Amino acid sequence: MNYQFQFQPYQRPFKIPLKTAHGIWKTREGIILNLTDEQGNIGWGEIAPLSWFGSETMEDALIFCQQLPSCISIETIFTIPDYLPACQFGFESAFTELNPNSFVDLSRLHYSELLPTGETVLTTWETLFQQRAKTFKWKIGVDDITEEINIFQKLIHSITTTLSPTQAQKIHLRLDANEGLTFEQAKKWLEHCDLINANQGLIEIEFLEQPLSIDQLDLMLELCDRYSTLLALDESVANLQQLNSCYQQGWLDIFVIKPAIFGSPKKLKNFCQNHEIDAVFSSVFETNIGQKSALKIASELLFYNRAVGFGINHWFTG
Ligand SMILES: O=C(O)CCC(=O)C1=CC=C[C@@H](O)[C@@H]1C(=O)O
Ligand SMILES: [Mg+2]
């Protein structure tokens, strides 16, 4: 079976530039592609590179698309090299849309909303809470730690005083440092998190995401032993090779999986079906085309019912 292939690069500016320990991100670039089969059915896919997470660059992805003929085989789709994980995801998603292998129910997913860094978090969280959000993620490791912990304590106070005592569901708060903390700073954050979690109140610090750099797995394993708040690896497990390596080195807490840059969905499914990992599925700010494929994978593979990190649409619209 051969497929007609078309692709189109896009640029999508963030409404507010996204500040993380990696820097400031103003515009999301990607590629929308489609495959048309011999009956004229069309499958859509998206290539959304995230090079500072270790995926290919946007330029690599474009060059790969440009060198392909307008008619491609299944063989081409399933032999895209591992150094092009976002391309593997994009092409395989389009193929799967043309050859669906299972009905997927996205209704059981619940979402984590990504909050802005700095003081604006104190107002943004409530707006999203009023829109029924119960899980939030806040980026740290961007400003001075004393300033951030001060804002964090204001955030906890704001949430606590806003919630009615009869509030049925806990609020889950996730912190994401994007490798931006030192070991000492991570310990300081985790002491605060453990204190909040020990209160067993209406707020639970669900996890601290990627506190240290990807070459400090040993220190992050030590943090897991020292503190009760869970840790999550993100940049450390950006693709199948890295995920397998951290798993083999004994990581038992949370694995953040970004399907759109992880590589072949088929290989991801195979890994998750053979290893019961505690996974959180996360967006890379792809469009609804990439999100649809990524969320289908999440709903199939979610082992524990953790919120998916796809509450990001407010970063672009409204
Ligand atoms: O995971 C989420 O809750 C939302 C997506 C998100 O936080 C990220 C997406 C892409 C790159 C990063 O800035 C960031 C992350 O580190 O998880
Ligand atoms: Mg992260």
CSV table of C-alpha atoms and ligand atoms in Angstrom, one decimal:
chain,number,residue,atom,x,y,z
A,1,MET,CA,0.0,0.0,0.0
A,2,ASN,CA,1.4,3.5,-0.9
A,3,TYR,CA,0.2,6.8,0.3
A,4,GLN,CA,0.2,10.3,-1.2
A,5,PHE,CA,2.1,12.6,1.2
A,6,GLN,CA,1.7,16.3,1.8
A,7,PHE,CA,3.1,18.5,4.6
A,8,GLN,CA,2.8,22.1,5.7
A,9,PRO,CA,5.0,23.9,8.3
A,10,TYR,CA,3.2,26.2,10.8
A,11,GLN,CA,4.0,28.8,13.5
A,12,ARG,CA,1.8,29.5,16.5
A,13,PRO,CA,2.8,32.3,18.8
A,14,PHE,CA,2.2,31.8,22.6
A,15,LYS,CA,-0.3,34.4,24.0
A,16,ILE,CA,2.2,34.8,26.8
A,17,PRO,CA,5.8,33.7,26.2
A,18,LEU,CA,6.5,30.5,28.2
A,19,LYS,CA,9.2,31.0,30.7
A,20,THR,CA,11.1,27.9,31.9
A,21,ALA,CA,14.5,27.1,33.2
A,22,HIS,CA,15.4,26.3,29.6
A,23,GLY,CA,14.6,29.9,28.6
A,24,ILE,CA,11.7,31.9,27.1
A,25,TRP,CA,9.6,30.2,24.3
A,26,LYS,CA,7.6,32.7,22.2
A,27,THR,CA,6.5,30.7,19.1
A,28,ARG,CA,5.6,27.0,18.7
A,29,GLU,CA,6.7,25.8,15.2
A,30,GLY,CA,5.7,22.5,13.8
A,31,ILE,CA,4.6,20.6,10.6
A,32,ILE,CA,1.1,19.3,9.8
A,33,LEU,CA,1.2,16.3,7.4
A,34,ASN,CA,-1.4,14.1,5.8
A,35,LEU,CA,-1.4,10.7,4.0
A,36,THR,CA,-4.0,9.8,1.4
A,37,ASP,CA,-4.6,6.1,0.7
A,38,GLU,CA,-5.6,4.5,-2.6
A,39,GLN,CA,-9.3,4.8,-1.7
A,40,GLY,CA,-8.9,8.6,-1.1
A,41,ASN,CA,-9.1,8.4,2.7
A,42,ILE,CA,-6.9,11.0,4.5
A,43,GLY,CA,-5.0,10.6,7.8
A,44,TRP,CA,-3.5,13.6,9.6
A,45,GLY,CA,-0.4,13.8,11.7
A,46,GLU,CA,1.8,16.4,13.3
A,47,ILE,CA,5.5,16.8,13.8
A,48,ALA,CA,6.2,19.0,16.8
A,49,PRO,CA,9.9,18.9,17.6
A,50,LEU,CA,11.3,20.0,21.0
A,51,SER,CA,15.0,20.1,20.4
A,52,TRP,CA,16.0,21.2,23.9
A,53,PHE,CA,14.3,18.0,25.1
A,54,GLY,CA,16.5,16.0,22.7
A,55,SER,CA,14.2,15.6,19.8
A,56,GLU,CA,15.2,16.5,16.3
A,57,THR,CA,15.2,20.2,15.4
A,58,MET,CA,12.4,21.8,13.3
A,59,GLU,CA,15.0,22.2,10.5
A,60,ASP,CA,15.9,18.4,10.7
A,61,ALA,CA,12.2,17.6,10.5
A,62,LEU,CA,11.6,19.9,7.5
A,63,ILE,CA,14.7,18.5,5.6
A,64,PHE,CA,13.4,15.0,6.2
A,65,CYS,CA,9.9,15.9,4.8
A,66,GLN,CA,11.4,17.7,1.9
A,67,GLN,CA,13.5,14.8,0.8
A,68,LEU,CA,10.6,12.4,0.7
A,69,PRO,CA,8.8,11.6,-2.6
A,70,SER,CA,5.1,12.7,-2.9
A,71,CYS,CA,4.1,9.0,-2.7
A,72,ILE,CA,5.5,6.9,0.2
A,73,SER,CA,5.2,3.3,1.3
A,74,ILE,CA,4.4,1.8,4.7
A,75,GLU,CA,8.0,0.7,4.8
A,76,THR,CA,9.1,4.4,4.8
A,77,ILE,CA,6.8,5.2,7.6
A,78,PHE,CA,8.0,2.4,9.9
A,79,THR,CA,11.7,2.8,9.2
A,80,ILE,CA,12.0,6.5,10.1
A,81,PRO,CA,15.3,6.6,12.1
A,82,ASP,CA,15.2,7.0,16.0
A,83,TYR,CA,17.0,10.3,15.7
A,84,LEU,CA,13.8,11.7,14.3
A,85,PRO,CA,11.3,10.9,17.1
A,86,ALA,CA,8.9,13.7,16.3
A,87,CYS,CA,8.7,12.6,12.7
A,88,GLN,CA,8.2,8.9,13.8
A,89,PHE,CA,5.2,10.2,15.8
A,90,GLY,CA,3.8,12.4,13.1
A,91,PHE,CA,3.9,9.8,10.3
A,92,GLU,CA,2.7,6.9,12.5
A,93,SER,CA,-0.2,9.0,13.8
A,94,ALA,CA,-1.4,9.7,10.3
A,95,PHE,CA,-1.0,6.0,9.3
A,96,THR,CA,-3.0,4.9,12.5
A,97,GLU,CA,-5.8,7.3,11.7
A,98,LEU,CA,-6.1,5.6,8.3
A,99,ASN,CA,-5.8,2.1,9.9
A,100,PRO,CA,-7.5,2.5,13.3
A,101,ASN,CA,-6.8,-0.5,15.5
A,102,SER,CA,-9.1,0.3,18.4
A,103,PHE,CA,-11.9,2.6,19.6
A,104,VAL,CA,-10.5,5.0,22.2
A,105,ASP,CA,-12.6,6.7,24.9
A,106,LEU,CA,-11.0,10.1,25.8
A,107,SER,CA,-13.8,11.0,28.2
A,108,ARG,CA,-12.1,9.3,31.1
A,109,LEU,CA,-9.1,11.6,30.9
A,110,HIS,CA,-8.8,14.6,33.3
A,111,TYR,CA,-6.5,17.4,32.6
A,112,SER,CA,-3.7,19.3,34.4
A,113,GLU,CA,-3.6,23.1,33.7
A,114,LEU,CA,-0.2,24.7,33.2
A,115,LEU,CA,0.1,27.8,35.3
A,116,PRO,CA,2.3,30.8,34.4
A,117,THR,CA,5.5,31.5,36.4
A,118,GLY,CA,5.7,34.3,38.9
A,119,GLU,CA,3.0,36.2,40.7
A,120,THR,CA,0.4,35.9,38.0
A,121,VAL,CA,0.0,32.3,39.1
A,122,LEU,CA,-2.0,33.7,42.1
A,123,THR,CA,-4.8,34.9,39.8
A,124,THR,CA,-4.6,32.5,36.9
A,125,TRP,CA,-5.1,29.4,39.1
A,126,GLU,CA,-8.4,30.6,40.4
A,127,THR,CA,-9.8,31.4,36.9
A,128,LEU,CA,-8.9,27.9,35.8
A,129,PHE,CA,-10.3,26.4,39.1
A,130,GLN,CA,-13.6,28.2,38.4
A,131,GLN,CA,-13.5,26.3,35.0
A,132,ARG,CA,-13.5,23.1,37.1
A,133,ALA,CA,-9.7,22.4,37.0
A,134,LYS,CA,-8.5,20.3,39.9
A,135,THR,CA,-4.9,19.6,38.9
A,136,PHE,CA,-2.3,22.4,38.2
A,137,LYS,CA,1.3,22.5,37.2
A,138,TRP,CA,3.6,25.4,38.1
A,139,LYS,CA,7.1,26.0,36.8
A,140,ILE,CA,9.8,26.7,39.2
A,141,GLY,CA,13.6,27.1,38.9
A,142,VAL,CA,13.0,30.3,36.8
A,143,ASP,CA,13.4,33.0,39.4
A,144,ASP,CA,15.3,33.3,42.7
A,145,ILE,CA,14.3,30.4,45.0
A,146,THR,CA,13.4,32.6,48.0
A,147,GLU,CA,11.1,34.6,45.7
A,148,GLU,CA,9.6,31.5,44.2
A,149,ILE,CA,9.0,29.8,47.6
A,150,ASN,CA,7.4,33.0,48.8
A,151,ILE,CA,5.0,33.0,45.8
A,152,PHE,CA,4.4,29.2,46.4
A,153,GLN,CA,3.3,29.9,50.0
A,154,LYS,CA,1.0,32.6,48.8
A,155,LEU,CA,-0.4,30.2,46.2
A,156,ILE,CA,-1.0,27.5,48.9
A,157,HIS,CA,-2.7,30.1,51.0
A,158,SER,CA,-4.8,31.4,48.1
A,159,ILE,CA,-6.0,27.9,47.3
A,160,THR,CA,-6.6,26.9,50.9
A,161,THR,CA,-8.7,30.1,51.6
A,162,THR,CA,-10.6,29.8,48.3
A,163,LEU,CA,-11.6,26.1,48.8
A,164,SER,CA,-14.7,25.5,50.8
A,165,PRO,CA,-14.1,23.0,53.7
A,166,THR,CA,-16.7,20.8,52.0
A,167,GLN,CA,-14.6,20.7,48.8
A,168,ALA,CA,-15.0,17.1,47.8
A,169,GLN,CA,-12.0,16.7,45.5
A,170,LYS,CA,-8.4,17.4,46.5
A,171,ILE,CA,-6.4,20.0,44.5
A,172,HIS,CA,-3.3,18.4,43.0
A,173,LEU,CA,-0.4,20.7,42.5
A,174,ARG,CA,2.6,19.7,40.4
A,175,LEU,CA,5.9,21.6,40.4
A,176,ASP,CA,8.2,21.5,37.3
A,177,ALA,CA,11.8,22.7,37.6
A,178,ASN,CA,13.0,21.7,34.1
A,179,GLU,CA,16.4,20.7,35.5
A,180,GLY,CA,16.8,24.1,37.0
A,181,LEU,CA,17.5,23.3,40.7
A,182,THR,CA,20.7,22.4,42.5
A,183,PHE,CA,20.6,19.4,44.9
A,184,GLU,CA,20.3,21.7,47.9
A,185,GLN,CA,17.5,23.7,46.3
A,186,ALA,CA,15.6,20.5,45.4
A,187,LYS,CA,15.9,19.4,49.1
A,188,LYS,CA,14.5,22.8,50.2
A,189,TRP,CA,11.5,22.5,47.8
A,190,LEU,CA,10.9,18.9,48.9
A,191,GLU,CA,10.9,19.9,52.6
A,192,HIS,CA,8.1,22.4,51.9
A,193,CYS,CA,6.2,19.8,49.8
A,194,ASP,CA,6.5,17.1,52.4
A,195,LEU,CA,5.2,19.5,55.1
A,196,ILE,CA,2.1,20.3,52.9
A,197,ASN,CA,1.5,16.6,52.1
A,198,ALA,CA,1.9,15.7,55.8
A,199,ASN,CA,-1.1,18.0,56.6
A,200,GLN,CA,-3.3,15.7,54.5
A,201,GLY,CA,-5.3,18.8,53.7
A,202,LEU,CA,-7.2,19.7,50.5
A,203,ILE,CA,-4.0,20.3,48.6
A,204,GLU,CA,-1.6,17.6,47.6
A,205,ILE,CA,1.8,18.3,46.0
A,206,GLU,CA,1.4,15.4,43.5
A,207,PHE,CA,5.1,15.5,42.4
A,208,LEU,CA,8.2,17.5,41.7
A,209,GLU,CA,9.1,17.2,38.0
A,210,GLN,CA,12.8,17.0,36.8
A,211,PRO,CA,14.4,18.9,39.7
A,212,LEU,CA,17.9,18.1,38.5
A,213,SER,CA,19.7,17.7,35.2
A,214,ILE,CA,19.4,14.5,33.2
A,215,ASP,CA,23.0,13.5,34.2
A,216,GLN,CA,22.1,13.5,37.9
A,217,LEU,CA,19.8,10.5,38.1
A,218,ASP,CA,21.7,9.1,41.1
A,219,LEU,CA,21.0,12.3,43.1
A,220,MET,CA,17.3,12.2,42.0
A,221,LEU,CA,17.1,8.6,43.2
A,222,GLU,CA,18.6,9.8,46.5
A,223,LEU,CA,15.9,12.5,46.7
A,224,CYS,CA,13.2,9.7,46.2
A,225,ASP,CA,14.7,7.9,49.3
A,226,ARG,CA,14.8,11.0,51.4
A,227,TYR,CA,11.4,12.6,50.8
A,228,SER,CA,7.9,11.3,50.6
A,229,THR,CA,6.7,13.7,47.8
A,230,LEU,CA,7.0,11.9,44.5
A,231,LEU,CA,9.5,12.9,41.8
A,232,ALA,CA,8.8,12.8,38.1
A,233,LEU,CA,11.4,12.4,35.3
A,234,ASP,CA,10.6,14.4,32.1
A,235,GLU,CA,13.7,15.6,30.2
A,236,SER,CA,15.4,12.4,31.5
A,237,VAL,CA,12.9,10.1,29.7
A,238,ALA,CA,12.2,12.2,26.5
A,239,ASN,CA,12.4,9.1,24.3
A,240,LEU,CA,12.3,5.3,24.4
A,241,GLN,CA,16.1,4.9,24.8
A,242,GLN,CA,16.2,7.3,27.8
A,243,LEU,CA,13.0,5.9,29.3
A,244,ASN,CA,14.4,2.3,29.2
A,245,SER,CA,17.7,3.4,30.6
A,246,CYS,CA,16.1,5.2,33.6
A,247,TYR,CA,13.8,2.2,34.2
A,248,GLN,CA,16.8,-0.2,34.1
A,249,GLN,CA,18.6,2.1,36.6
A,250,GLY,CA,15.7,1.6,39.1
A,251,TRP,CA,13.5,4.6,38.7
A,252,LEU,CA,10.2,3.7,40.4
A,253,ASP,CA,8.5,7.1,40.7
A,254,ILE,CA,6.7,8.9,37.9
A,255,PHE,CA,7.7,9.0,34.2
A,256,VAL,CA,6.5,12.0,32.2
A,257,ILE,CA,5.9,10.9,28.6
A,258,LYS,CA,5.5,13.4,25.8
A,259,PRO,CA,4.1,11.2,23.0
A,260,ALA,CA,4.7,13.8,20.3
A,261,ILE,CA,8.5,13.7,20.8
A,262,PHE,CA,8.9,10.3,22.3
A,263,GLY,CA,9.2,8.4,19.0
A,264,SER,CA,7.2,5.5,17.5
A,265,PRO,CA,3.8,5.2,19.3
A,266,LYS,CA,3.9,1.4,18.5
A,267,LYS,CA,7.2,1.0,20.4
A,268,LEU,CA,5.9,3.2,23.3
A,269,LYS,CA,2.8,1.0,23.5
A,270,ASN,CA,4.9,-2.1,23.5
A,271,PHE,CA,7.1,-0.8,26.3
A,272,CYS,CA,4.1,0.3,28.5
A,273,GLN,CA,2.3,-3.0,28.0
A,274,ASN,CA,5.4,-4.8,29.3
A,275,HIS,CA,6.3,-2.4,32.1
A,276,GLU,CA,3.6,-1.0,34.5
A,277,ILE,CA,5.2,2.4,34.8
A,278,ASP,CA,3.5,5.3,36.7
A,279,ALA,CA,3.2,7.5,33.7
A,280,VAL,CA,2.0,11.1,33.2
A,281,PHE,CA,1.3,12.0,29.6
A,282,SER,CA,2.2,15.5,28.6
A,283,SER,CA,1.8,17.9,25.8
A,284,VAL,CA,4.5,19.7,23.8
A,285,PHE,CA,2.1,22.5,22.9
A,286,GLU,CA,1.2,20.7,19.7
A,287,THR,CA,-2.0,21.6,17.8
A,288,ASN,CA,-5.2,19.7,18.1
A,289,ILE,CA,-4.0,17.3,15.4
A,290,GLY,CA,-1.0,16.2,17.4
A,291,GLN,CA,-3.0,16.4,20.7
A,292,LYS,CA,-5.7,14.0,19.3
A,293,SER,CA,-3.1,11.3,18.5
A,294,ALA,CA,-1.2,11.9,21.8
A,295,LEU,CA,-4.4,11.7,23.9
A,296,LYS,CA,-5.5,8.5,22.2
A,297,ILE,CA,-2.1,7.0,23.2
A,298,ALA,CA,-2.5,8.3,26.7
A,299,SER,CA,-6.0,6.9,27.1
A,300,GLU,CA,-4.9,3.5,26.0
A,301,LEU,CA,-1.8,3.4,28.1
A,302,LEU,CA,-2.8,5.2,31.3
A,303,PHE,CA,-2.1,2.7,34.1
A,304,TYR,CA,-2.9,5.0,37.1
A,305,ASN,CA,-5.5,7.7,36.5
A,306,ARG,CA,-3.2,10.7,36.7
A,307,ALA,CA,-4.3,13.9,35.0
A,308,VAL,CA,-2.8,14.4,31.5
A,309,GLY,CA,-0.6,17.5,31.1
A,310,PHE,CA,-2.7,18.8,28.1
A,311,GLY,CA,-4.3,21.8,29.9
A,312,ILE,CA,-2.4,24.2,27.7
A,313,ASN,CA,-4.9,25.6,25.2
A,314,HIS,CA,-5.2,28.8,27.3
A,315,TRP,CA,-1.5,29.5,26.4
A,316,PHE,CA,-2.6,30.2,22.8
A,317,THR,CA,-6.3,31.3,22.8
A,318,GLY,CA,-8.7,33.5,24.6
B,1,LIG,O1,3.2,18.8,31.1
B,1,LIG,C1,2.3,19.7,31.2
B,1,LIG,O2,1.5,19.8,32.2
B,1,LIG,C2,2.2,20.8,30.2
B,1,LIG,C3,3.3,20.8,29.2
B,1,LIG,C4,4.6,21.3,29.8
B,1,LIG,O3,4.7,21.6,31.0
B,1,LIG,C5,5.8,21.3,29.0
B,1,LIG,C6,5.8,21.1,27.7
B,1,LIG,C7,7.0,21.2,26.9
B,1,LIG,C8,8.1,21.7,27.4
B,1,LIG,C9,8.2,22.2,28.8
B,1,LIG,O4,8.1,23.6,28.8
B,1,LIG,C10,7.1,21.7,29.7
B,1,LIG,C11,7.6,20.5,30.6
B,1,LIG,O5,8.7,20.5,30.9
B,1,LIG,O6,6.8,19.6,30.9
B,2,MG,MG,8.4,19.0,32.4
